[in-house]
Coordinates of C-alpha atoms in Angstrom, one line a residue:
M1 CA 13.4 71.8 18.5
K2 CA 14.0 68.6 16.9
E3 CA 17.5 67.8 15.7
Y4 CA 18.0 65.4 13.2
V5 CA 19.1 62.1 14.0
L6 CA 21.5 59.7 11.5
P7 CA 21.4 55.6 12.2
F8 CA 24.0 53.9 11.6
R9 CA 24.8 49.2 11.1
D10 CA 26.6 48.2 14.4
F11 CA 28.2 52.1 14.7
V12 CA 28.7 53.4 18.2
V13 CA 30.6 56.8 18.7
H14 CA 31.1 58.0 22.1
P15 CA 31.6 61.5 22.2
G16 CA 34.3 64.6 22.5
L17 CA 35.5 62.0 19.4
T18 CA 35.6 63.9 15.2
V19 CA 34.4 61.5 13.8
P20 CA 34.7 61.1 9.6
I21 CA 31.8 59.7 8.2
Y22 CA 31.3 57.7 4.4
I23 CA 28.2 58.1 3.5
D24 CA 25.9 57.0 -0.2
N25 CA 22.6 56.1 0.9
S26 CA 20.4 58.6 -0.7
L27 CA 18.1 58.8 2.5
S28 CA 21.7 59.5 4.7
V29 CA 22.6 62.1 2.7
A30 CA 19.2 63.3 2.7
C31 CA 19.9 64.1 6.5
I32 CA 23.2 65.2 6.4
E33 CA 21.8 67.6 3.4
A34 CA 18.9 68.9 6.3
A35 CA 20.8 68.6 9.1
M36 CA 23.5 71.3 7.6
A37 CA 20.1 74.2 6.0
D38 CA 18.9 74.1 9.8
S39 CA 21.1 73.3 12.1
R40 CA 24.3 72.2 11.6
R41 CA 24.1 69.2 13.8
I42 CA 23.1 66.1 13.9
V43 CA 22.2 62.9 17.0
L44 CA 24.3 59.6 15.6
T45 CA 22.6 56.8 16.9
A46 CA 22.6 52.5 15.9
Q47 CA 19.8 50.8 14.2
H48 CA 18.2 47.3 14.9
S49 CA 17.5 46.2 11.7
W50 CA 20.7 45.7 8.9
N51 CA 18.1 47.5 6.4
Y52 CA 18.3 50.6 6.2
P53 CA 15.3 51.2 8.7
N54 CA 11.6 52.9 8.4
S55 CA 9.4 53.1 11.9
V56 CA 10.7 54.1 14.9
D57 CA 11.3 50.8 16.7
D58 CA 14.1 50.4 14.3
I59 CA 16.5 52.3 15.7
Y60 CA 17.7 52.8 19.5
D61 CA 17.3 55.8 21.5
V62 CA 19.6 56.7 22.7
G63 CA 22.6 58.2 20.6
T64 CA 25.4 61.2 20.0
I65 CA 24.4 64.6 19.5
G66 CA 27.9 66.8 17.0
D67 CA 28.6 69.6 14.5
I68 CA 29.1 68.8 11.7
A69 CA 32.2 70.8 11.0
Q70 CA 33.1 69.5 7.2
V71 CA 30.9 68.0 4.2
L72 CA 32.6 67.0 1.1
R73 CA 30.1 65.8 -1.7
M74 CA 31.4 63.1 -4.3
P75 CA 30.9 62.8 -8.0
D76 CA 29.2 59.2 -7.6
G77 CA 26.9 61.4 -4.6
A78 CA 28.2 60.3 -1.7
I79 CA 29.2 62.0 0.6
H80 CA 32.3 61.8 3.3
A81 CA 30.6 64.3 6.4
I82 CA 33.3 64.6 10.0
V83 CA 31.7 65.8 13.0
R84 CA 32.3 66.8 16.1
T85 CA 30.6 64.4 18.8
T86 CA 29.9 66.5 22.0
G87 CA 27.0 65.2 23.9
V88 CA 25.3 61.5 24.6
V89 CA 21.1 62.3 24.2
S90 CA 18.3 60.3 25.1
L91 CA 16.2 60.5 22.2
H92 CA 12.3 61.7 23.3
D93 CA 9.6 62.0 20.8
I94 CA 10.9 60.7 17.8
S95 CA 9.6 60.3 14.4
V96 CA 9.8 60.6 10.6
G97 CA 9.0 61.3 7.7
R98 CA 10.0 61.3 3.6
G99 CA 12.5 58.5 5.5
L100 CA 13.9 61.0 8.0
F101 CA 14.5 60.6 11.3
T102 CA 13.8 63.3 14.2
A103 CA 13.5 64.3 17.9
N104 CA 14.0 66.0 20.8
V105 CA 16.4 65.2 22.7
A106 CA 17.7 66.4 26.5
G107 CA 21.2 65.1 27.6
I108 CA 22.6 61.8 29.9
E109 CA 25.3 64.2 31.7
C110 CA 29.0 62.0 32.4
A111 CA 30.1 62.2 35.9
D112 CA 33.3 64.0 36.1
D113 CA 35.5 60.6 37.7
D114 CA 37.5 59.6 35.3
E115 CA 40.6 60.8 37.5
T116 CA 39.6 58.5 40.4
E117 CA 41.2 55.9 42.0
Q118 CA 38.5 53.9 40.8
T119 CA 37.9 54.6 37.3
T120 CA 41.9 54.1 37.2
A121 CA 42.3 50.8 38.9
L122 CA 39.2 49.9 36.0
R123 CA 41.8 51.3 32.9
D124 CA 44.6 49.2 34.8
R125 CA 42.7 45.6 34.0
I126 CA 40.7 46.7 31.4
A127 CA 44.3 46.8 29.7
G128 CA 46.5 44.2 31.2
N129 CA 43.6 42.1 29.6
L130 CA 43.4 43.2 26.4
Q131 CA 47.2 42.7 26.7
A132 CA 46.7 39.4 28.2
M133 CA 44.7 38.2 24.8
A134 CA 46.7 40.4 21.7
S135 CA 47.7 37.6 20.5
S136 CA 45.0 35.6 20.2
R137 CA 42.7 38.0 19.5
K138 CA 45.3 39.0 17.1
L139 CA 45.1 42.7 17.6
K140 CA 47.8 45.0 17.3
I141 CA 50.0 45.1 19.9
E142 CA 51.3 48.5 18.9
K143 CA 48.1 50.3 18.3
L144 CA 47.3 48.8 21.7
R145 CA 49.9 50.8 23.9
N146 CA 49.6 53.1 21.9
I147 CA 45.5 53.3 22.5
I148 CA 46.7 52.3 26.8
Q149 CA 49.6 55.7 26.9
N150 CA 48.4 58.1 25.9
Y151 CA 44.5 57.9 24.5
P152 CA 42.2 60.4 26.9
L153 CA 39.0 58.3 28.7
P154 CA 36.5 59.1 26.3
A155 CA 38.8 57.9 23.5
F156 CA 39.7 54.9 25.6
V157 CA 36.7 53.5 25.5
D158 CA 35.4 53.7 22.5
A159 CA 38.5 52.3 20.9
V160 CA 38.1 49.4 23.3
V161 CA 34.9 49.2 22.3
Q162 CA 36.1 48.9 18.7
M163 CA 39.0 46.7 18.8
A164 CA 36.7 44.5 21.0
D165 CA 33.9 43.5 18.6
I166 CA 30.9 44.7 21.4
D167 CA 28.0 44.1 20.3
T168 CA 25.8 46.4 19.1
D169 CA 23.4 46.8 23.0
T170 CA 26.1 46.9 25.4
A171 CA 28.3 49.5 23.3
I172 CA 24.6 51.1 24.0
A173 CA 24.7 50.9 27.4
V174 CA 28.0 52.2 27.9
L175 CA 27.1 55.5 26.3
R176 CA 24.7 55.7 28.5
A177 CA 26.6 55.0 31.3
T178 CA 25.9 58.3 33.7
S179 CA 29.9 57.9 35.5
W180 CA 33.0 56.8 33.7
Q181 CA 32.9 53.6 36.6
K182 CA 30.1 52.6 35.3
K183 CA 30.7 52.6 31.5
L184 CA 34.4 50.8 32.4
E185 CA 32.6 48.3 34.6
I186 CA 30.0 47.1 31.7
L187 CA 33.4 46.8 29.4
L188 CA 35.3 44.9 31.8
E189 CA 33.2 42.6 32.0
Q190 CA 33.2 42.6 28.5
V191 CA 36.4 42.4 27.6
N192 CA 36.7 39.2 31.1
L193 CA 34.0 37.1 28.4
L194 CA 36.4 37.5 25.7
A195 CA 39.4 36.9 28.0
E196 CA 37.8 33.1 29.0
T197 CA 36.7 33.0 25.2
A198 CA 39.9 33.2 23.9
K199 CA 41.8 30.8 26.8
I200 CA 38.9 27.7 25.3
E201 CA 40.2 28.6 22.2
D202 CA 43.3 28.0 23.4
S203 CA 42.9 25.8 25.2
I204 CA 41.1 23.6 22.5
N205 CA 44.1 25.1 19.5
R206 CA 46.3 23.2 22.1
R207 CA 44.7 19.9 21.9
I208 CA 44.6 19.3 18.1
H209 CA 48.3 19.8 17.5
Q210 CA 48.7 17.4 19.6
Q211 CA 47.2 15.0 18.5
M212 CA 47.9 16.3 15.0
E213 CA 51.0 16.0 15.8
S214 CA 50.1 12.1 16.8
G215 CA 49.4 11.1 13.0
R216 CA 45.8 12.4 13.0
R217 CA 45.9 15.6 10.6
E218 CA 42.5 14.2 8.4
A219 CA 41.0 14.1 11.4
I220 CA 41.4 18.1 12.2
L221 CA 37.4 19.6 12.2
Q222 CA 36.4 16.4 13.2
E223 CA 38.5 16.6 16.6
K224 CA 38.0 20.3 17.5
M225 CA 33.9 19.8 17.3
R226 CA 34.5 18.1 19.8
A227 CA 36.6 19.6 21.4
I228 CA 34.9 22.2 21.1
Q229 CA 31.9 20.0 22.7
K230 CA 34.0 18.8 25.2
E231 CA 34.0 22.0 26.3
M232 CA 30.5 22.9 26.6
G233 CA 30.0 19.3 28.2
E234 CA 29.1 17.6 25.9
D235 CA 30.4 15.0 23.1
A236 CA 27.7 14.2 20.6
D237 CA 29.7 11.1 18.4
E238 CA 29.9 9.6 22.3
M239 CA 26.4 10.2 23.0
D240 CA 25.4 8.8 19.6
A241 CA 27.5 5.7 20.1
I242 CA 26.1 4.7 23.2
N243 CA 22.9 5.3 22.9
M244 CA 22.6 2.8 19.5
R245 CA 24.6 0.3 22.5
R246 CA 21.0 1.2 24.0
R247 CA 19.1 -0.1 21.6
I248 CA 20.7 -2.6 20.5
E249 CA 20.3 -3.9 24.2
S250 CA 16.9 -3.6 24.1
A251 CA 15.7 -4.4 20.6
P252 CA 13.8 -7.9 20.5
L253 CA 16.6 -9.4 17.7
T254 CA 17.5 -12.9 17.5
P255 CA 20.7 -14.2 19.0
E256 CA 22.9 -14.5 15.4
V257 CA 20.9 -10.4 14.0
R258 CA 21.9 -9.4 17.8
E259 CA 25.2 -10.5 17.4
K260 CA 25.7 -9.5 13.9
A261 CA 24.7 -5.4 15.3
M262 CA 26.8 -5.7 18.1
S263 CA 30.2 -6.7 16.2
E264 CA 29.7 -3.5 14.1
W265 CA 29.0 -1.5 16.5
R266 CA 31.7 -2.3 17.6
R267 CA 33.4 -1.5 15.0
M268 CA 32.2 2.2 14.2
R269 CA 33.2 2.7 17.1
S270 CA 37.1 2.2 17.0
M271 CA 36.4 4.7 14.3
A272 CA 36.5 8.3 13.1
P273 CA 32.9 10.1 14.0
M274 CA 32.6 11.4 11.0
S275 CA 34.3 8.9 8.2
N276 CA 32.4 7.8 4.9
D277 CA 33.3 4.3 7.2
A278 CA 31.0 4.9 10.2
A279 CA 28.9 6.4 9.0
L280 CA 27.5 3.3 6.3
L281 CA 27.5 1.1 9.6
K282 CA 25.2 4.1 11.7
A283 CA 23.1 3.8 7.9
Y284 CA 23.3 -0.4 8.8
L285 CA 22.2 0.1 12.2
D286 CA 19.5 2.0 11.3
E287 CA 18.1 -0.5 9.2
L288 CA 19.0 -3.3 11.0
L289 CA 17.1 -1.9 14.5
A290 CA 15.0 -1.4 12.3
M291 CA 13.1 -4.0 10.8
P292 CA 10.1 -5.9 12.5
W293 CA 12.3 -8.6 14.6
A294 CA 9.5 -9.2 16.8
K295 CA 6.9 -12.1 15.9
T296 CA 3.4 -9.9 15.8
P297 CA 0.7 -11.8 17.2
P298 CA -1.7 -12.1 14.1
A299 CA -5.0 -10.4 15.0
K300 CA -7.6 -12.8 15.1
I301 CA -9.9 -14.4 11.7
D302 CA -13.7 -14.1 11.3
L303 CA -15.1 -16.1 9.2
G304 CA -18.1 -13.3 9.1
A305 CA -16.8 -10.6 9.5
A306 CA -14.2 -11.6 6.3
R307 CA -17.8 -12.4 4.1
K308 CA -19.0 -9.1 4.5
T309 CA -15.9 -7.2 4.3
L310 CA -15.8 -8.3 0.6
D311 CA -19.0 -8.7 0.1
A312 CA -19.2 -5.0 0.9
Q313 CA -16.3 -4.4 -1.6
H314 CA -16.7 -6.5 -4.2
S315 CA -20.2 -7.2 -6.2
G316 CA -20.2 -10.7 -7.7
M317 CA -17.4 -12.4 -8.2
T318 CA -19.0 -15.0 -5.1
P319 CA -16.6 -18.4 -7.2
I320 CA -13.3 -16.1 -6.5
K321 CA -14.9 -14.8 -3.1
E322 CA -15.7 -18.2 -1.6
R323 CA -12.4 -19.5 -3.0
I324 CA -10.6 -16.4 -1.0
L325 CA -13.2 -17.2 1.7
E326 CA -11.5 -20.7 1.8
H327 CA -7.5 -18.7 2.2
I328 CA -8.7 -17.2 5.4
A329 CA -10.6 -20.3 6.8
V330 CA -7.0 -22.8 6.3
M331 CA -4.9 -19.8 7.7
K332 CA -7.5 -19.4 10.8
K333 CA -8.1 -23.4 11.4
T334 CA -3.8 -24.4 11.3
G335 CA -2.7 -20.6 12.4
S336 CA -0.2 -20.0 9.3
N337 CA -0.4 -19.0 5.7
R338 CA -0.5 -22.3 4.4
G339 CA -2.3 -23.2 1.8
G340 CA -0.4 -22.1 -1.4
I341 CA 0.2 -18.1 -2.8
L342 CA -2.7 -16.7 -4.5
C343 CA -2.1 -15.3 -7.8
F344 CA -5.2 -13.5 -9.7
V345 CA -5.2 -12.9 -13.4
G346 CA -7.4 -10.9 -14.9
A347 CA -7.4 -7.7 -18.1
P348 CA -7.4 -4.4 -16.2
G349 CA -9.4 -2.4 -14.2
V350 CA -11.2 -6.4 -13.0
G351 CA -10.8 -5.1 -9.5
K352 CA -7.8 -7.5 -8.9
T353 CA -5.7 -5.0 -6.0
S354 CA -8.0 -3.7 -5.2
L355 CA -9.1 -7.9 -4.1
C356 CA -6.0 -7.9 -2.3
K357 CA -7.4 -5.1 -0.1
S358 CA -9.9 -6.3 1.3
I359 CA -7.7 -9.6 1.9
A360 CA -5.8 -7.2 3.9
E361 CA -9.4 -5.6 5.5
A362 CA -10.5 -8.7 6.4
L363 CA -7.1 -10.2 8.2
G364 CA -6.9 -7.3 10.2
R365 CA -3.2 -7.2 8.2
K366 CA -0.8 -4.4 7.1
Y367 CA -1.2 -3.4 3.6
H368 CA 1.5 -2.8 0.8
R369 CA 1.7 -2.6 -3.0
I370 CA 5.1 -3.7 -4.6
S371 CA 4.3 -2.0 -9.1
L372 CA 7.2 -5.6 -9.9
G373 CA 7.0 -4.4 -14.1
G374 CA 9.5 -3.1 -15.5
I375 CA 12.3 -4.4 -12.8
S376 CA 14.9 -6.3 -13.9
D377 CA 17.5 -6.5 -11.3
E378 CA 17.9 -8.5 -9.2
A379 CA 19.0 -6.4 -6.2
H380 CA 15.7 -5.1 -6.2
F381 CA 14.4 -7.6 -4.0
R382 CA 17.9 -9.1 -2.6
G383 CA 19.3 -5.5 -1.3
H384 CA 22.9 -4.5 -2.6
R385 CA 26.2 -4.7 -1.0
K386 CA 26.1 -2.8 2.4
T387 CA 29.6 -1.6 0.9
Y388 CA 28.4 0.3 -2.3
I389 CA 27.5 3.3 -2.6
G390 CA 23.5 4.6 -2.7
A391 CA 23.1 1.3 -0.7
Q392 CA 20.2 0.2 0.5
P393 CA 18.0 -3.4 1.6
G394 CA 15.7 -4.9 -1.3
R395 CA 12.6 -3.8 -1.9
I396 CA 10.5 -6.2 0.8
M397 CA 12.4 -6.1 3.5
D398 CA 12.0 -2.1 3.1
A399 CA 8.4 -3.0 3.1
L400 CA 8.1 -5.3 6.0
K401 CA 10.1 -2.1 7.3
R402 CA 7.1 0.5 6.5
C403 CA 4.4 -1.9 7.9
H404 CA 6.3 -2.0 11.2
T405 CA 5.1 -6.0 11.5
N406 CA 6.6 -8.9 10.6
N407 CA 3.0 -10.5 9.3
P408 CA 1.6 -8.1 6.6
V409 CA -0.1 -8.7 3.5
I410 CA 2.2 -8.6 0.3
V411 CA 0.7 -7.4 -2.9
L412 CA 3.8 -8.9 -6.0
D413 CA 1.5 -6.6 -8.8
E414 CA 1.6 -6.9 -12.3
I415 CA 4.6 -10.1 -11.8
D416 CA 3.6 -11.1 -15.6
K417 CA 5.4 -7.9 -16.1
M418 CA 8.7 -8.6 -15.3
G419 CA 12.3 -9.2 -16.8
R420 CA 15.9 -10.0 -16.5
D421 CA 19.1 -8.8 -18.0
W422 CA 23.0 -8.9 -17.5
R423 CA 22.6 -7.2 -13.4
G424 CA 20.8 -10.9 -12.1
D425 CA 17.7 -12.9 -12.9
P426 CA 14.6 -11.3 -10.3
E427 CA 12.6 -14.1 -11.0
A428 CA 15.0 -16.9 -9.3
A429 CA 14.7 -14.1 -6.1
L430 CA 11.4 -13.6 -5.9
L431 CA 11.1 -18.8 -6.5
E432 CA 12.7 -17.6 -2.6
I433 CA 10.5 -16.0 -1.2
M434 CA 7.3 -17.2 -1.9
D435 CA 8.4 -20.3 -1.4
P436 CA 7.9 -22.1 2.5
E437 CA 10.4 -24.3 2.1
Q438 CA 13.1 -21.3 1.6
N439 CA 11.9 -17.7 3.0
H440 CA 11.8 -18.7 6.2
A441 CA 15.5 -17.7 6.1
F442 CA 15.3 -14.7 3.8
R443 CA 18.6 -13.8 3.3
D444 CA 18.8 -9.5 2.2
H445 CA 22.4 -8.7 0.8
Y446 CA 22.1 -5.7 2.1
L447 CA 21.5 -6.3 6.0
E448 CA 23.4 -9.5 5.7
V449 CA 21.5 -11.9 8.5
D450 CA 18.6 -13.9 8.1
F451 CA 14.7 -12.8 8.3
D452 CA 11.2 -14.9 8.5
L453 CA 9.1 -14.2 5.9
S454 CA 7.1 -17.1 6.6
N455 CA 4.8 -14.8 8.5
V456 CA 3.5 -12.8 5.4
V457 CA 1.0 -13.1 3.2
F458 CA 1.4 -12.8 -0.4
I459 CA -0.2 -12.5 -2.8
A460 CA 0.5 -11.6 -6.7
T461 CA -1.7 -10.1 -9.2
A462 CA -1.3 -10.6 -13.3
N463 CA -2.7 -9.3 -16.6
S464 CA -1.8 -12.5 -18.9
L465 CA -0.5 -16.3 -18.0
N466 CA 3.1 -15.1 -19.9
L467 CA 4.8 -17.2 -17.2
S468 CA 7.6 -19.2 -16.1
G469 CA 6.4 -23.0 -15.6
A470 CA 8.1 -22.6 -11.7
L471 CA 6.6 -19.6 -10.9
K472 CA 3.5 -21.1 -11.6
D473 CA 4.6 -23.6 -9.9
R474 CA 4.5 -21.8 -6.2
M475 CA 1.4 -20.5 -7.1
E476 CA -2.4 -20.8 -7.7
I477 CA -4.5 -19.4 -10.0
I478 CA -7.0 -17.7 -9.8
E479 CA -8.4 -16.2 -13.3
I480 CA -10.4 -13.3 -12.5
P481 CA -13.2 -12.5 -16.1
G482 CA -15.1 -10.1 -17.5
Y483 CA -17.6 -8.3 -15.6
S484 CA -21.7 -9.3 -17.2
E485 CA -23.4 -6.6 -17.9
E486 CA -25.9 -6.9 -15.2
N487 CA -22.2 -7.4 -13.2
K488 CA -21.4 -3.7 -14.2
V489 CA -24.3 -1.9 -14.0
N490 CA -24.3 -2.9 -10.3
I491 CA -20.6 -2.4 -9.8
A492 CA -22.1 0.9 -11.2
R493 CA -24.7 1.5 -8.6
E494 CA -22.7 0.3 -5.1
H495 CA -19.0 1.7 -5.5
L496 CA -19.0 3.7 -9.1
I497 CA -21.8 6.2 -9.4
A498 CA -20.4 7.2 -6.0
R499 CA -16.5 7.7 -6.5
A500 CA -17.3 10.0 -9.2
A501 CA -19.8 12.3 -7.0
K502 CA -16.6 12.5 -4.3
D503 CA -14.2 13.1 -7.3
T504 CA -16.1 15.8 -9.1
G505 CA -17.4 17.0 -5.8
W506 CA -21.3 16.5 -5.8
N507 CA -24.0 16.0 -4.4
P508 CA -25.4 12.4 -4.4
A509 CA -28.3 13.0 -3.8
N510 CA -28.6 15.1 -6.9
I511 CA -27.4 11.8 -8.4
E512 CA -29.8 10.0 -11.3
I513 CA -29.4 7.4 -13.3
S514 CA -31.9 4.3 -14.5
D515 CA -30.3 1.1 -15.2
E516 CA -31.2 2.2 -18.7
A517 CA -29.2 5.1 -18.8
L518 CA -26.0 2.8 -17.0
R519 CA -26.6 0.4 -19.7
H520 CA -26.6 2.9 -22.2
I521 CA -22.8 4.3 -21.4
I522 CA -21.7 0.5 -21.1
R523 CA -22.5 -0.1 -24.2
N524 CA -21.8 2.6 -26.4
Y525 CA -19.3 4.2 -24.8
T526 CA -17.2 1.3 -23.2
S527 CA -15.1 -1.9 -24.1
E528 CA -13.5 -2.9 -21.6
Q529 CA -14.3 -6.4 -19.3
G530 CA -13.2 -3.8 -16.3
V531 CA -15.5 -0.8 -15.4
R532 CA -12.0 1.8 -15.4
Q533 CA -13.3 2.9 -18.3
L534 CA -17.3 3.7 -16.8
Q535 CA -15.7 4.4 -14.4
R536 CA -13.7 7.8 -16.1
E537 CA -17.5 7.9 -18.3
L538 CA -19.2 9.2 -15.3
T539 CA -17.0 11.0 -13.8
A540 CA -17.0 13.7 -17.1
I541 CA -20.3 13.0 -17.1
L542 CA -20.6 14.6 -14.3
R543 CA -17.4 17.5 -15.0
R544 CA -19.7 18.1 -18.2
A545 CA -23.2 19.0 -16.0
L546 CA -20.3 20.9 -14.1
L547 CA -20.0 22.8 -16.6
E548 CA -23.1 23.8 -17.5
H549 CA -24.2 24.5 -14.0
D550 CA -21.1 27.3 -13.6
G551 CA -20.1 24.7 -10.9
E552 CA -23.1 23.4 -9.2
D553 CA -24.1 21.3 -8.3
V554 CA -28.1 20.9 -9.2
A555 CA -30.3 17.7 -9.4
T556 CA -29.9 16.0 -12.0
E557 CA -31.5 13.6 -14.0
F558 CA -29.2 11.7 -16.0
T559 CA -30.9 10.3 -19.3
V560 CA -29.8 8.9 -22.4
Q561 CA -30.3 11.8 -24.4
K562 CA -28.4 14.0 -21.8
I563 CA -25.4 11.4 -21.6
D564 CA -25.4 11.9 -25.7
D565 CA -25.8 15.6 -25.5
L566 CA -22.7 15.4 -22.4
L567 CA -20.3 12.9 -24.4
S568 CA -21.3 13.6 -27.5
V569 CA -18.1 16.0 -27.7
R570 CA -16.4 12.5 -26.6
K571 CA -17.3 10.5 -28.6
S572 CA -16.4 12.4 -31.4
A573 CA -14.1 11.6 -33.9
G574 CA -13.0 15.5 -34.7
F575 CA -12.3 15.8 -30.5
S576 CA -9.5 17.4 -30.5
K577 CA -10.5 20.2 -33.3
R578 CA -14.2 20.5 -32.2
I579 CA -12.6 22.2 -28.9
G580 CA -9.8 24.1 -30.8
F581 CA -6.9 21.6 -30.1
G582 CA -4.4 21.5 -33.2
A583 CA -6.2 24.3 -35.1
S584 CA -3.7 26.6 -37.2
I585 CA -3.4 30.4 -37.9

């Protein structure tokens, strides 16, 4: 006959005790009521899960069986029950139905060795260890003496399990043991472990107390952490300092930078590890060592490959591409960035940024773009002093760190849209960055050491010539005119159609569009010098065609009439009304 099983969280009780139980879980209440109606016997066992268990694997297979002596029902539905435990049982064929656990039980007999010399000696040893650590574990000494002197062995074992906060797995092992000597041996091992832990805590607390007396009260938490780590055989802060010095010694720094780094490292070493100043210096050293101080050898320049790259990625623009190739040829001959800084000026969509990417690819260098639109703070370029809250290097230094090289191509995008206000003049800082006579020793306010920017290829872009005379003097202005209709057709044929197909998921082989149809889009649906609107219209055509064919890209010829049908909604003045936006109810 199966017995009802009542699971508990972190609760293991030994036989021979009268146990009061308070239950407010509906399933546990139902289990007690079912046991009362059946045999008034119930098995108390521990559970693995935090919440009420719902499977056989969630409970242990060992428990304590007992008789339900009394049940008191509370107005809120909870139950106070008293169970007299009688023995230890193992659970077999455990089943669960409607949330109630039942199992066949087999008794686990315990040898009658509670009066032997070995058992008595083990009990005395456990009692002595508990008394020794009573103060550090905050045990109530009067209650402890009462347990040691008056409790029978089953109650003594149960009290030690509860007072020493023994974990559930160990408590189950004690319950499963088949002799009192074995039970006490397991308990002694756990109590000894707790005693050693208490000694370590006492040692840590004494060390902290000595440090507090020497005037370091404000560092109590940090020193306790260090003391714990030292007891474990490691000191993370010390290792961090040692590793930082190794990084400084192995990094390819200039003598000036190495001297600065070692000076800041010695300051950091003298500070409390968890102080704000130490954290600031550690962040500073991390930034300093992250910079690409070693000179990066430039890739070998191949003018033929550069010409192929420019021709493949840009249709027409022959004079501009020839001027770029001249600039690259000078770089190949001189081995430096001589020849001035190029500034591409033109309307949006004429290919200024894509030209800069092509130059970086032709030179075999990393590419990074910095948008200057709306910048009015000089600190964007020079950085902040490291003592400021939230200080960081300027955007030029950040770009070099991200590129992991000191000779990338950096694009200063929309240079004509910089501003100025009470926080400083960013143009003055930019002039120093772009001037080859000054940028070999550029000093960022955060890093506080000189950095050589002469290996960086700077290229600027602008939408207009609304630039100061000083900026114009440091750059060679290359105006990019708007595309002719034929140029736009060629660009669409070579680049834009494939890009629109990729954006919309089309197979390019299913797109058939004539030059006449492209000219029709250019003349009737775009009015720009560049090709961005043309790109958007081509994408819109493909989206609309997908909608008509239920999301499938069937082979389609996009004739003039077809294009007008697809774009008629976009062309109409009442676009929002025709598709239902803004309609009143």
